[in-house]
mmCIF file of C-alpha atoms and ligand atoms in Angstrom:
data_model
loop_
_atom_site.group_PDB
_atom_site.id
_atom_site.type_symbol
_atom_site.label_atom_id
_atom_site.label_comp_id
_atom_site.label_asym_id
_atom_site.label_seq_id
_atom_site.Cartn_x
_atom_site.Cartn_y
_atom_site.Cartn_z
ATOM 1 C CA UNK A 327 97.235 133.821 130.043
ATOM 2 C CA UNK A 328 93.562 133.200 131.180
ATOM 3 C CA UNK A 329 92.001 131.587 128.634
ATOM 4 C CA UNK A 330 92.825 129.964 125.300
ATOM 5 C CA UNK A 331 91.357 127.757 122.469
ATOM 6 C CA UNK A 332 92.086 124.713 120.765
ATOM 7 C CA UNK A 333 90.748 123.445 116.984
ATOM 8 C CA UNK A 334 91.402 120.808 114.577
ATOM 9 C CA UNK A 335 91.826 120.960 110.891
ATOM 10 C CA UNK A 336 92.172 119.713 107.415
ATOM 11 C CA UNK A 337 91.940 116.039 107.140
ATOM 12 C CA UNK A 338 91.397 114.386 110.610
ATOM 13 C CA UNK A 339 93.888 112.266 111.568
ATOM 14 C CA UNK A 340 93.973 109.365 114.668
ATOM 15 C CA UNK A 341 94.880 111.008 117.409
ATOM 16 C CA UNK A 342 93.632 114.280 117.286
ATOM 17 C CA UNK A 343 91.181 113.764 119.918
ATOM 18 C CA UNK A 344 94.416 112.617 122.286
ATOM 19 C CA UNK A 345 95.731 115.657 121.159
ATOM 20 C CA UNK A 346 92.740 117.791 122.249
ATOM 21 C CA UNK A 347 92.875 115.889 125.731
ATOM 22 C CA UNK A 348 95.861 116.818 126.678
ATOM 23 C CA UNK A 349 95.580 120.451 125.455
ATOM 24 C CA UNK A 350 92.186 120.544 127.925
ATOM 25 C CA UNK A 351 93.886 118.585 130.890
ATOM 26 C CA UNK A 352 97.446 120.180 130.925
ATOM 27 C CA UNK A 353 95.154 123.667 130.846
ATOM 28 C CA UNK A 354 93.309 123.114 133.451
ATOM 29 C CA UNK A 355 95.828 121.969 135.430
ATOM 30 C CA UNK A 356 96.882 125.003 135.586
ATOM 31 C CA UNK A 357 93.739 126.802 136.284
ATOM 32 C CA UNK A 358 93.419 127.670 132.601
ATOM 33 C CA UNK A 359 90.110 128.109 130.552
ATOM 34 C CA UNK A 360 89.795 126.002 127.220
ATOM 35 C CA UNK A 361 87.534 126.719 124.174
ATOM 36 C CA UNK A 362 87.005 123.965 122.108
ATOM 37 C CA UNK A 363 86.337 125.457 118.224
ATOM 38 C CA UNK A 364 84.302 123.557 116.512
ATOM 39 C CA UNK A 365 84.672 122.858 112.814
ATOM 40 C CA UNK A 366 88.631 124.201 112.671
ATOM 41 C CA UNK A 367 89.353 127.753 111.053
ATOM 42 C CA UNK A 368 85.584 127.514 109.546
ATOM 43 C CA UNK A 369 83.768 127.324 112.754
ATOM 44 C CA UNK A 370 85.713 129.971 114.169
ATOM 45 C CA UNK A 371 84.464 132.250 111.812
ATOM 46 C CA UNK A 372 81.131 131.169 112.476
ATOM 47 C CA UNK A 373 81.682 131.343 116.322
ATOM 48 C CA UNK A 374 81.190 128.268 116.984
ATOM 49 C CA UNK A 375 83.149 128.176 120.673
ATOM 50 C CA UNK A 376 82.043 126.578 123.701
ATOM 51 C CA UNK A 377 83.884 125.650 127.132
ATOM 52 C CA UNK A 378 85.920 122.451 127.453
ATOM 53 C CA UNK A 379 85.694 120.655 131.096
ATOM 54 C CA UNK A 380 87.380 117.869 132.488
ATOM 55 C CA UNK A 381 84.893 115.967 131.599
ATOM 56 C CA UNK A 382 84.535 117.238 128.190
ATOM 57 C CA UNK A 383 87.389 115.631 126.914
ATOM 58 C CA UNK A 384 86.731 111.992 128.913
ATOM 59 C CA UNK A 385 86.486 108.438 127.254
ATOM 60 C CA UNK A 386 88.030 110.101 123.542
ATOM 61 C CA UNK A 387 91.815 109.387 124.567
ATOM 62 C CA UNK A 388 91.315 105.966 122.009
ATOM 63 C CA UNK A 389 88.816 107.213 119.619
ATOM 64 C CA UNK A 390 89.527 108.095 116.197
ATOM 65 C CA UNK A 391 88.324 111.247 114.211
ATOM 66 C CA UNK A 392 87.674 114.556 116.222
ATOM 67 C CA UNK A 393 85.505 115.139 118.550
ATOM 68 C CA UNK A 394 85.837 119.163 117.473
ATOM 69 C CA UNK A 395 85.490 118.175 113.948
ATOM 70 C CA UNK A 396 87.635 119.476 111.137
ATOM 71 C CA UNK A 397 87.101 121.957 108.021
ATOM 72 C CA UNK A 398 89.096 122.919 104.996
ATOM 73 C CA UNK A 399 87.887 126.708 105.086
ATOM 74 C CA UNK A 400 88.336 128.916 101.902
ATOM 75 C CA UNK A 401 87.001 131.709 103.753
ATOM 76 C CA UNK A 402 89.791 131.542 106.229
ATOM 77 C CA UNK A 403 92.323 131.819 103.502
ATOM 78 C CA UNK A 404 91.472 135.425 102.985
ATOM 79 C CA UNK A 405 93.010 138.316 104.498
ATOM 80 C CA UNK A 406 89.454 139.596 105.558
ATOM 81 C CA UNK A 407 88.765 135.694 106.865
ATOM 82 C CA UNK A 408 91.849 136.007 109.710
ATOM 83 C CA UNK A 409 90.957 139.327 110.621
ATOM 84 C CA UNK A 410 86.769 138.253 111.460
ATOM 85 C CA UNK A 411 88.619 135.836 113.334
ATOM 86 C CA UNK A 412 90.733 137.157 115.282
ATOM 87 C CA UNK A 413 88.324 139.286 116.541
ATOM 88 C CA UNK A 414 85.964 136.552 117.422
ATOM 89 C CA UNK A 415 89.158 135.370 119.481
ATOM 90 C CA UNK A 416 89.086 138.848 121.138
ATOM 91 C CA UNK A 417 85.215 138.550 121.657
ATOM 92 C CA UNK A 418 85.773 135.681 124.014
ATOM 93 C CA UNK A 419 88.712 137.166 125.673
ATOM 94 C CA UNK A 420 91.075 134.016 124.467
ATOM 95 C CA UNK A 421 94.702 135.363 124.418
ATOM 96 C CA UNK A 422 96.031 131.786 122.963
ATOM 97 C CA UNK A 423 95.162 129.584 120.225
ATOM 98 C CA UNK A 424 96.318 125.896 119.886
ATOM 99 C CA UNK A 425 95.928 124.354 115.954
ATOM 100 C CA UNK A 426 96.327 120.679 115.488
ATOM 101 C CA UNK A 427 96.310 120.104 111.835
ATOM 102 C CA UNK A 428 98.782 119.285 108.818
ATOM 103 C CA UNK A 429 100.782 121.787 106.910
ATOM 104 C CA UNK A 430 97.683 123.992 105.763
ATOM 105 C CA UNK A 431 96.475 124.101 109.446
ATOM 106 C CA UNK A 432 99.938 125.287 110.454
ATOM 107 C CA UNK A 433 99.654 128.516 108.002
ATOM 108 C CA UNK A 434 96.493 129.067 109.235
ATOM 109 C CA UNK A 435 97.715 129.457 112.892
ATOM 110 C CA UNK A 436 100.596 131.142 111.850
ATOM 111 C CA UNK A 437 98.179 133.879 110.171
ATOM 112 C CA UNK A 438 96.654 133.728 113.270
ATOM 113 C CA UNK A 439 100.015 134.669 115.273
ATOM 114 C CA UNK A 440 100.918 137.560 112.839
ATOM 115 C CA UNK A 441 98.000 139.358 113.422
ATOM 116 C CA UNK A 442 98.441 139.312 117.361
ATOM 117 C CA UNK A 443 97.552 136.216 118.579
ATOM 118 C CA UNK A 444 99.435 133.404 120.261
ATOM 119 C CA UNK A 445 99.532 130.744 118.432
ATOM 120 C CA UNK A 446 100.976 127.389 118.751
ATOM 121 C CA UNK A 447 100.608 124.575 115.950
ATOM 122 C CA UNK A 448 100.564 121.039 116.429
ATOM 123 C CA UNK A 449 101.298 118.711 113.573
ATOM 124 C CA UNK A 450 98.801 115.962 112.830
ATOM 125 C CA UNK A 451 98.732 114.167 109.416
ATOM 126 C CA UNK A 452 98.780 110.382 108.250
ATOM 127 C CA UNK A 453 101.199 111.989 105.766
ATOM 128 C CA UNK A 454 103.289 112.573 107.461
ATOM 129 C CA UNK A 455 104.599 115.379 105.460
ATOM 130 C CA UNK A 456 105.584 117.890 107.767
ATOM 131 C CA UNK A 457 109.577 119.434 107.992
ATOM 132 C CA UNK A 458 110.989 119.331 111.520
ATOM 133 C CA UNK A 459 109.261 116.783 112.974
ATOM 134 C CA UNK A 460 110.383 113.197 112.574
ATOM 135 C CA UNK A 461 106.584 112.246 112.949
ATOM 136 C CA UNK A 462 103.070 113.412 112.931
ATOM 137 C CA UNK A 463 100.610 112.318 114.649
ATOM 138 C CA UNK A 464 98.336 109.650 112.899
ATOM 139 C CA UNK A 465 100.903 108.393 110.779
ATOM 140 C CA UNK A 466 101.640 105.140 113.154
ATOM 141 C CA UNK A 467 97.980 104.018 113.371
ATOM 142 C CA UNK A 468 97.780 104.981 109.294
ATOM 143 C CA UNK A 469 100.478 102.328 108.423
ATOM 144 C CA UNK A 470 99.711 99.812 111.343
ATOM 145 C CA UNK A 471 96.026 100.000 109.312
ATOM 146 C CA UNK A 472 98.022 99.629 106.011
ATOM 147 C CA UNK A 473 100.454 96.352 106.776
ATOM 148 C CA UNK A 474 97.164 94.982 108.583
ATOM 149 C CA UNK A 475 95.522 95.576 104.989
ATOM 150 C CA UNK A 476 98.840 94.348 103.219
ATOM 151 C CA UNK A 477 98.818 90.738 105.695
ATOM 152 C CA UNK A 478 95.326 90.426 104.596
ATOM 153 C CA UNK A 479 95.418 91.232 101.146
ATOM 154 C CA UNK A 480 98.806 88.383 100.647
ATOM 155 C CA UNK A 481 96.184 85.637 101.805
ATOM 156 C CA UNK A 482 94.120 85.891 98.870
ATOM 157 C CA UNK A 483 97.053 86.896 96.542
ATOM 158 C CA UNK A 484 99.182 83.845 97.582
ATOM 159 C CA UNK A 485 95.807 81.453 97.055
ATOM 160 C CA UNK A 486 95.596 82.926 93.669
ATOM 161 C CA UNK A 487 98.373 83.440 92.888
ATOM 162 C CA UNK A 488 97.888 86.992 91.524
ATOM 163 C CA UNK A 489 99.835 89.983 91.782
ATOM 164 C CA UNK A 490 98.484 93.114 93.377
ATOM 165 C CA UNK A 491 98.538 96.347 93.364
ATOM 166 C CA UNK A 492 97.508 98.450 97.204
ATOM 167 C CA UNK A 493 97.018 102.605 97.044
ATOM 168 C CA UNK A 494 97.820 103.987 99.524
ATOM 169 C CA UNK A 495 97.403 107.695 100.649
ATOM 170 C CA UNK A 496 99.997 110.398 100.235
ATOM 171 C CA UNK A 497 99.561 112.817 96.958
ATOM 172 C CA UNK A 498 103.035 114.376 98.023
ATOM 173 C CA UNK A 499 104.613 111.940 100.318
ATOM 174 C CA UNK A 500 105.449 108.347 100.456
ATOM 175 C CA UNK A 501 106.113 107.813 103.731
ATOM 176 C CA UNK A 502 102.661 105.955 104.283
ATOM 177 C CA UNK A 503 103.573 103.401 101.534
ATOM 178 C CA UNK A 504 107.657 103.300 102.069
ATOM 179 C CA UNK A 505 106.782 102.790 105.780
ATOM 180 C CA UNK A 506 103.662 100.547 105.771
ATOM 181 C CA UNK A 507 105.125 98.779 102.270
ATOM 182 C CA UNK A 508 108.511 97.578 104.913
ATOM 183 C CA UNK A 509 106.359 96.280 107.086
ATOM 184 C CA UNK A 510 104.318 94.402 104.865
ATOM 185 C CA UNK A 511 106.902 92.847 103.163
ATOM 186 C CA UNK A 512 106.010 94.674 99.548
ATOM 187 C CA UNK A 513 108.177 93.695 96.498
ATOM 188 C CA UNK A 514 107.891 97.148 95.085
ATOM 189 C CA UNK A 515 106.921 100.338 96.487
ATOM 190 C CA UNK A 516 106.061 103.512 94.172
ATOM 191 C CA UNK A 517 106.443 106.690 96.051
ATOM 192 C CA UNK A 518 106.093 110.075 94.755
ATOM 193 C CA UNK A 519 109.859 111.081 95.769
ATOM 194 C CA UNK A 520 111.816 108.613 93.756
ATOM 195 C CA UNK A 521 112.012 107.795 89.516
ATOM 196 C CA UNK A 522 110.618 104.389 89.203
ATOM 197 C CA UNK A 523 111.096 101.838 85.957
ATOM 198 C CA UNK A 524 107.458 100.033 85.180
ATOM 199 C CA UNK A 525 110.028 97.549 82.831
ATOM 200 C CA UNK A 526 112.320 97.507 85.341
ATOM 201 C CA UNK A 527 109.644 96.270 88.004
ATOM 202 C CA UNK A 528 107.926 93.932 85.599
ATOM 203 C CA UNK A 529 111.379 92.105 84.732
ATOM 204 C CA UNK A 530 111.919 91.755 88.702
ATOM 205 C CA UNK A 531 108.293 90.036 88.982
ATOM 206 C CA UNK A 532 109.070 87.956 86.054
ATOM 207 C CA UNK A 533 112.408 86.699 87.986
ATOM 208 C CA UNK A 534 110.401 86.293 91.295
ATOM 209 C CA UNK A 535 107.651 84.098 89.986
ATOM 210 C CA UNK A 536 110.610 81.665 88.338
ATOM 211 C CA UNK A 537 111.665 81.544 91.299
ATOM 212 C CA UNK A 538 108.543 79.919 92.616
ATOM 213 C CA UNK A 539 107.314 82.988 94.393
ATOM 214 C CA UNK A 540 102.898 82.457 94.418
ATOM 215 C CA UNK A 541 102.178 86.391 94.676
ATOM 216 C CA UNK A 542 103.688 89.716 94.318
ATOM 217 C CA UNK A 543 102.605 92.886 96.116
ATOM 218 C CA UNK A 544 103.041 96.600 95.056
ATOM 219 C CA UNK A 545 102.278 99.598 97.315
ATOM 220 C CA UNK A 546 101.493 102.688 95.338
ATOM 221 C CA UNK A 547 101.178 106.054 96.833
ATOM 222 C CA UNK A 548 98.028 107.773 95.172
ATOM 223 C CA UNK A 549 99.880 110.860 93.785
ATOM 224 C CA UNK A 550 102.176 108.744 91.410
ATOM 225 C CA UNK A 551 99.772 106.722 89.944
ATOM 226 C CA UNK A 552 96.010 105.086 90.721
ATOM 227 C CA UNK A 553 96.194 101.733 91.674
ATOM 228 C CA UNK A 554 93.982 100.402 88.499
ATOM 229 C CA UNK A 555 96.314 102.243 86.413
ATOM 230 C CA UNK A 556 99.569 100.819 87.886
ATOM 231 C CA UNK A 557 97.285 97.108 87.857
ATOM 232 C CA UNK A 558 97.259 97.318 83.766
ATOM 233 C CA UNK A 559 100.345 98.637 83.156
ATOM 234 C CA UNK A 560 101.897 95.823 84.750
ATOM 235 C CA UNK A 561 99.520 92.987 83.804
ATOM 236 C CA UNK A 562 100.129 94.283 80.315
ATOM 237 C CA UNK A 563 103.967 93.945 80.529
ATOM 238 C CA UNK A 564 103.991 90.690 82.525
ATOM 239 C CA UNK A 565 100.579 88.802 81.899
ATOM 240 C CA UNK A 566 100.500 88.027 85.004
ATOM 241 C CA UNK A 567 96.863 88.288 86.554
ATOM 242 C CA UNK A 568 97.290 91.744 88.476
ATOM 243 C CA UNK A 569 94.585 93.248 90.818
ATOM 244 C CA UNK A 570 94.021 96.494 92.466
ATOM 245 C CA UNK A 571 93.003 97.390 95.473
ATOM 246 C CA UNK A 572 92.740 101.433 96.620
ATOM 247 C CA UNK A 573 92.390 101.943 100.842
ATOM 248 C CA UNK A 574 91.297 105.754 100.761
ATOM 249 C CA UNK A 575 89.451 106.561 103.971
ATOM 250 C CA UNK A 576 90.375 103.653 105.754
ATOM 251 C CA UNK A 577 93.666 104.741 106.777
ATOM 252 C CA UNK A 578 92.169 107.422 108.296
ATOM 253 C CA UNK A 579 90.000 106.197 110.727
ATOM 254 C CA UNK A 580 90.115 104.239 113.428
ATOM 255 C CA UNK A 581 91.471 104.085 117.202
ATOM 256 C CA UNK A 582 94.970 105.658 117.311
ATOM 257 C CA UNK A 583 98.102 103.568 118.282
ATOM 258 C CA UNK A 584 99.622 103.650 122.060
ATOM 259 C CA UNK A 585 102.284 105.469 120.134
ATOM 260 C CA UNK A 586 99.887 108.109 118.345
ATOM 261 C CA UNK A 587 98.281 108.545 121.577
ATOM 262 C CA UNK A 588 101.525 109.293 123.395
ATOM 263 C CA UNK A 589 102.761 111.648 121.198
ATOM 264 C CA UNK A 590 99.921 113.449 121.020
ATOM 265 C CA UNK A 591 99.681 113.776 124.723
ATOM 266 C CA UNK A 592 103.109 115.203 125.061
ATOM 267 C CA UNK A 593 102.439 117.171 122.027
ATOM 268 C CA UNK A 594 99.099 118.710 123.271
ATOM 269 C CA UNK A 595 100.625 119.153 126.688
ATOM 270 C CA UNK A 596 103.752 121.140 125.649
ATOM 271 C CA UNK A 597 101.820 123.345 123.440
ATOM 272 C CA UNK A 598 99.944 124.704 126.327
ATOM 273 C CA UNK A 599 103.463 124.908 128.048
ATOM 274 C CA UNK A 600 104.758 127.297 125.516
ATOM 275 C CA UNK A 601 101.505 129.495 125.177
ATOM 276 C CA UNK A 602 101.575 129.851 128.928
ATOM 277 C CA UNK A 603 105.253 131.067 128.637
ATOM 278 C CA UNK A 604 104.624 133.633 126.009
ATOM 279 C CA UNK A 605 105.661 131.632 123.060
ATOM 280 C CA UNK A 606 103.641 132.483 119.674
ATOM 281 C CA UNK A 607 104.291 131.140 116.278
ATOM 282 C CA UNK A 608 105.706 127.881 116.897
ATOM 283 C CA UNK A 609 104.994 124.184 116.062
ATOM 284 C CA UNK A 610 105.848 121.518 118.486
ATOM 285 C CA UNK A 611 107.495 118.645 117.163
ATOM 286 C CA UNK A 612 109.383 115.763 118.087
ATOM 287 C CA UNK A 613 113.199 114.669 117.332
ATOM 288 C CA UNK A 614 114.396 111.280 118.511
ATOM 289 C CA UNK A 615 111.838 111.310 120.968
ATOM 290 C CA UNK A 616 112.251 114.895 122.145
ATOM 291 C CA UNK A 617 109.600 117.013 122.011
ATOM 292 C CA UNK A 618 111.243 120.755 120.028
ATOM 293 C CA UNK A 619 109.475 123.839 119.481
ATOM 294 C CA UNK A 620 110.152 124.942 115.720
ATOM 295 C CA UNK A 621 109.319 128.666 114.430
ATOM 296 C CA UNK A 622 106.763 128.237 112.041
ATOM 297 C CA UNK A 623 109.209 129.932 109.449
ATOM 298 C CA UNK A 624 111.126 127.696 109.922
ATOM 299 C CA UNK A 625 108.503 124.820 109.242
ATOM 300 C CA UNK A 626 107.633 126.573 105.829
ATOM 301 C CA UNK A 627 110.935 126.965 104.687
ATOM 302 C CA UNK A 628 111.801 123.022 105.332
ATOM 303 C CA UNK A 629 111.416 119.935 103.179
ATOM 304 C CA UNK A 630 110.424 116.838 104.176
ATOM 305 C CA UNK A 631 112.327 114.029 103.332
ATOM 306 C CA UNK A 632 111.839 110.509 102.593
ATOM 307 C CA UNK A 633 114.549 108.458 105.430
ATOM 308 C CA UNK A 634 117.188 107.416 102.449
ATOM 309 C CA UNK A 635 117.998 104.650 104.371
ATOM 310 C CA UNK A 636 114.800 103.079 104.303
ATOM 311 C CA UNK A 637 114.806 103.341 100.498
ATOM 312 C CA UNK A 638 117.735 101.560 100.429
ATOM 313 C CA UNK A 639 116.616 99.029 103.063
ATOM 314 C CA UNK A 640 112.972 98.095 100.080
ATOM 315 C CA UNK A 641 116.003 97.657 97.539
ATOM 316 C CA UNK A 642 117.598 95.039 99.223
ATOM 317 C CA UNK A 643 114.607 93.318 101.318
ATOM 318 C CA UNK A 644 111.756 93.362 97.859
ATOM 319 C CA UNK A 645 114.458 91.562 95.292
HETATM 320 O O1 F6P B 1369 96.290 114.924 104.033
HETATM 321 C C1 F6P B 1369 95.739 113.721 104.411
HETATM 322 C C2 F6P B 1369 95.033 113.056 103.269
HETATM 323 O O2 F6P B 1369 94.479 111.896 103.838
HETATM 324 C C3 F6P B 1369 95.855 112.726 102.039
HETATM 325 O O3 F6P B 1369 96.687 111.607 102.194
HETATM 326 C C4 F6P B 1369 94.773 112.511 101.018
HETATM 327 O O4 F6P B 1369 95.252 112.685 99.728
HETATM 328 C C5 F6P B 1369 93.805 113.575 101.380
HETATM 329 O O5 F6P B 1369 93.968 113.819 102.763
HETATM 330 C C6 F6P B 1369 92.370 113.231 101.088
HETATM 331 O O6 F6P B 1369 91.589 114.305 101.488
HETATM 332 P P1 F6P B 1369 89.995 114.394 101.515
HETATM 333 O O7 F6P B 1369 89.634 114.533 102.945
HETATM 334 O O8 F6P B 1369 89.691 115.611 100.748
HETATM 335 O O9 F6P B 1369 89.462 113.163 100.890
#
């Protein structure tokens, strides 16, 4: 293997641009050419390529975003799409394709890999939503950014005493609001995985504020509910003065933790590692702090699960 290519796509996560570093770096090292794609499976199709250096890929290791950018392509969905691009691929004499991107971006490079070339997927998400991997990266800095938001938002609570409401990210999962809702001390967390009881949580914010308690905080995750809607529903049943707040974009930006950046280095690094050995069609991942190399079938085929135990642990800590 001569020369490959890396890209980043669907929603942008921090990290990615650690990622892309150590795709570059550990290439190089090895005497390797790197194409950066810019724009994910879209720019591809528009050949948008150009050479990656050493110094290409300096000074990004802490930024957030991408320095490639990232699509959601339509045109890349189609059967026609993957072919145009593959032979783009072949155009520039790339024999190996690195994808950093969440579950969509995965399919894409496993498209990529049935029609002949090696492909290797990297999973980066602040959802955190991909099977076989106990984490993705951008989901550390996404719920450091969220139980810095919840700390803030308990200040004003508490000197109101007001309930409130915090969306959070995650149409399918709710491991940004499970996670970030632990560490920010939440008295109820809504996620998308598990039946919730609006009376039920009302009564237990009732008993809380007897208690003497000066503020309540809920963390919703946005595909149960919107966080206006939850607001009402519970200032109707309680009458307690309830406020919402909605993150969105927030928890996607910003510098990536120390351990984002780390796994993404080891991430990005083993990638390369299994193109240059022939591997195609695989995802790196990492399990107990192992990197793993997962067939993408596999990948598809999985679930991802909410940690039971953690469920259990917002029970008995938010009562
Ligand atoms: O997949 C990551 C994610 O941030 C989701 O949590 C969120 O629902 C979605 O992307 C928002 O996407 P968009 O970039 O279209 O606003």
């Amino acid at each position: 293997m001569k020369r490959i290519a890396v890209l980043t796509s669907g929603g942008d996560a921090p990290g990615m641009n650690a990622a892309i570093r150590a795709v570059v770096r550990r290439a190089l090292f090895d005497g390797v050419a790197v194409y950066g794609i810019d724009h994910g499976f879209q720019g591809l199709l528009e050949n948008r390529l150009k050479e990656m250096t050493l110094g290409s890929v300096g000074d990004i290791v802490h930024r957030g975003g991408t320095i490639l950018q990232t699509a959601r392509s339509r045109a890349f969905m189609t059967e026609d799409g993957q072919r145009r691009a593959v032979e783009v691929l072949r155009g520039h004499g790339i024999d190996g394709l690195v994808v950093i991107g969440g579950d969509g971006s995965l399919r894409g490079a496993y498209a990529l890999h049935r029609l002949g070339i090696a492909a290797v997927g990297i999973p980066a998400t602040i959802d955190n939503d991909v099977p076989e991997t106990d984490e993705t990266i951008g989901f550390d800095t996404a719920i450091n950014t969220v139980a810095q938001a919840i700390d803030k938002i308990r200040d004003t609570a508490t000197s109101h005493e007001r309930t409130f409401v915090i969306e959070v990210m995650g149409r399918h999962s709710g491991d940004i609001a499970l996670w970030a809702g632990l560490a920010g001390g939440a008295e109820g967390i809504i996620v998308p995985e598990v039946p919730y009881d609006l009376d039920d949580l009302a009564e237990r914010l009732k008993r809380t504020k007897e208690r003497g308690k000066r503020h309540s905080i809920i963390v919703v995750a946005e595909g149960v509910m919107s966080g206006p809607e939850l607001a009402r529903a519970i200032e109707a049943r309680t009458g307690f003065e309830t406020r919402a707040s909605v993150l969105g974009h927030v928890q996607r930006g910003g510098s990536p933790s120390a351990r984002d950046r780390l796994l993404a280095g080891r991430l990005g690094a083993r990638a390369v590692e299994l193109l240059l050995a022939g591997q195609s069609g695989v995802m790196v991942g990492i399990r107990r702090g192992v990197p793993v190399d997962v067939p993408l079938e596999r990948v598809f085929a999985g679930r991802h699960d909410l940690d039971a135990s953690l469920i259990e642990l917002a029970k008995m800590l938010s009562i």
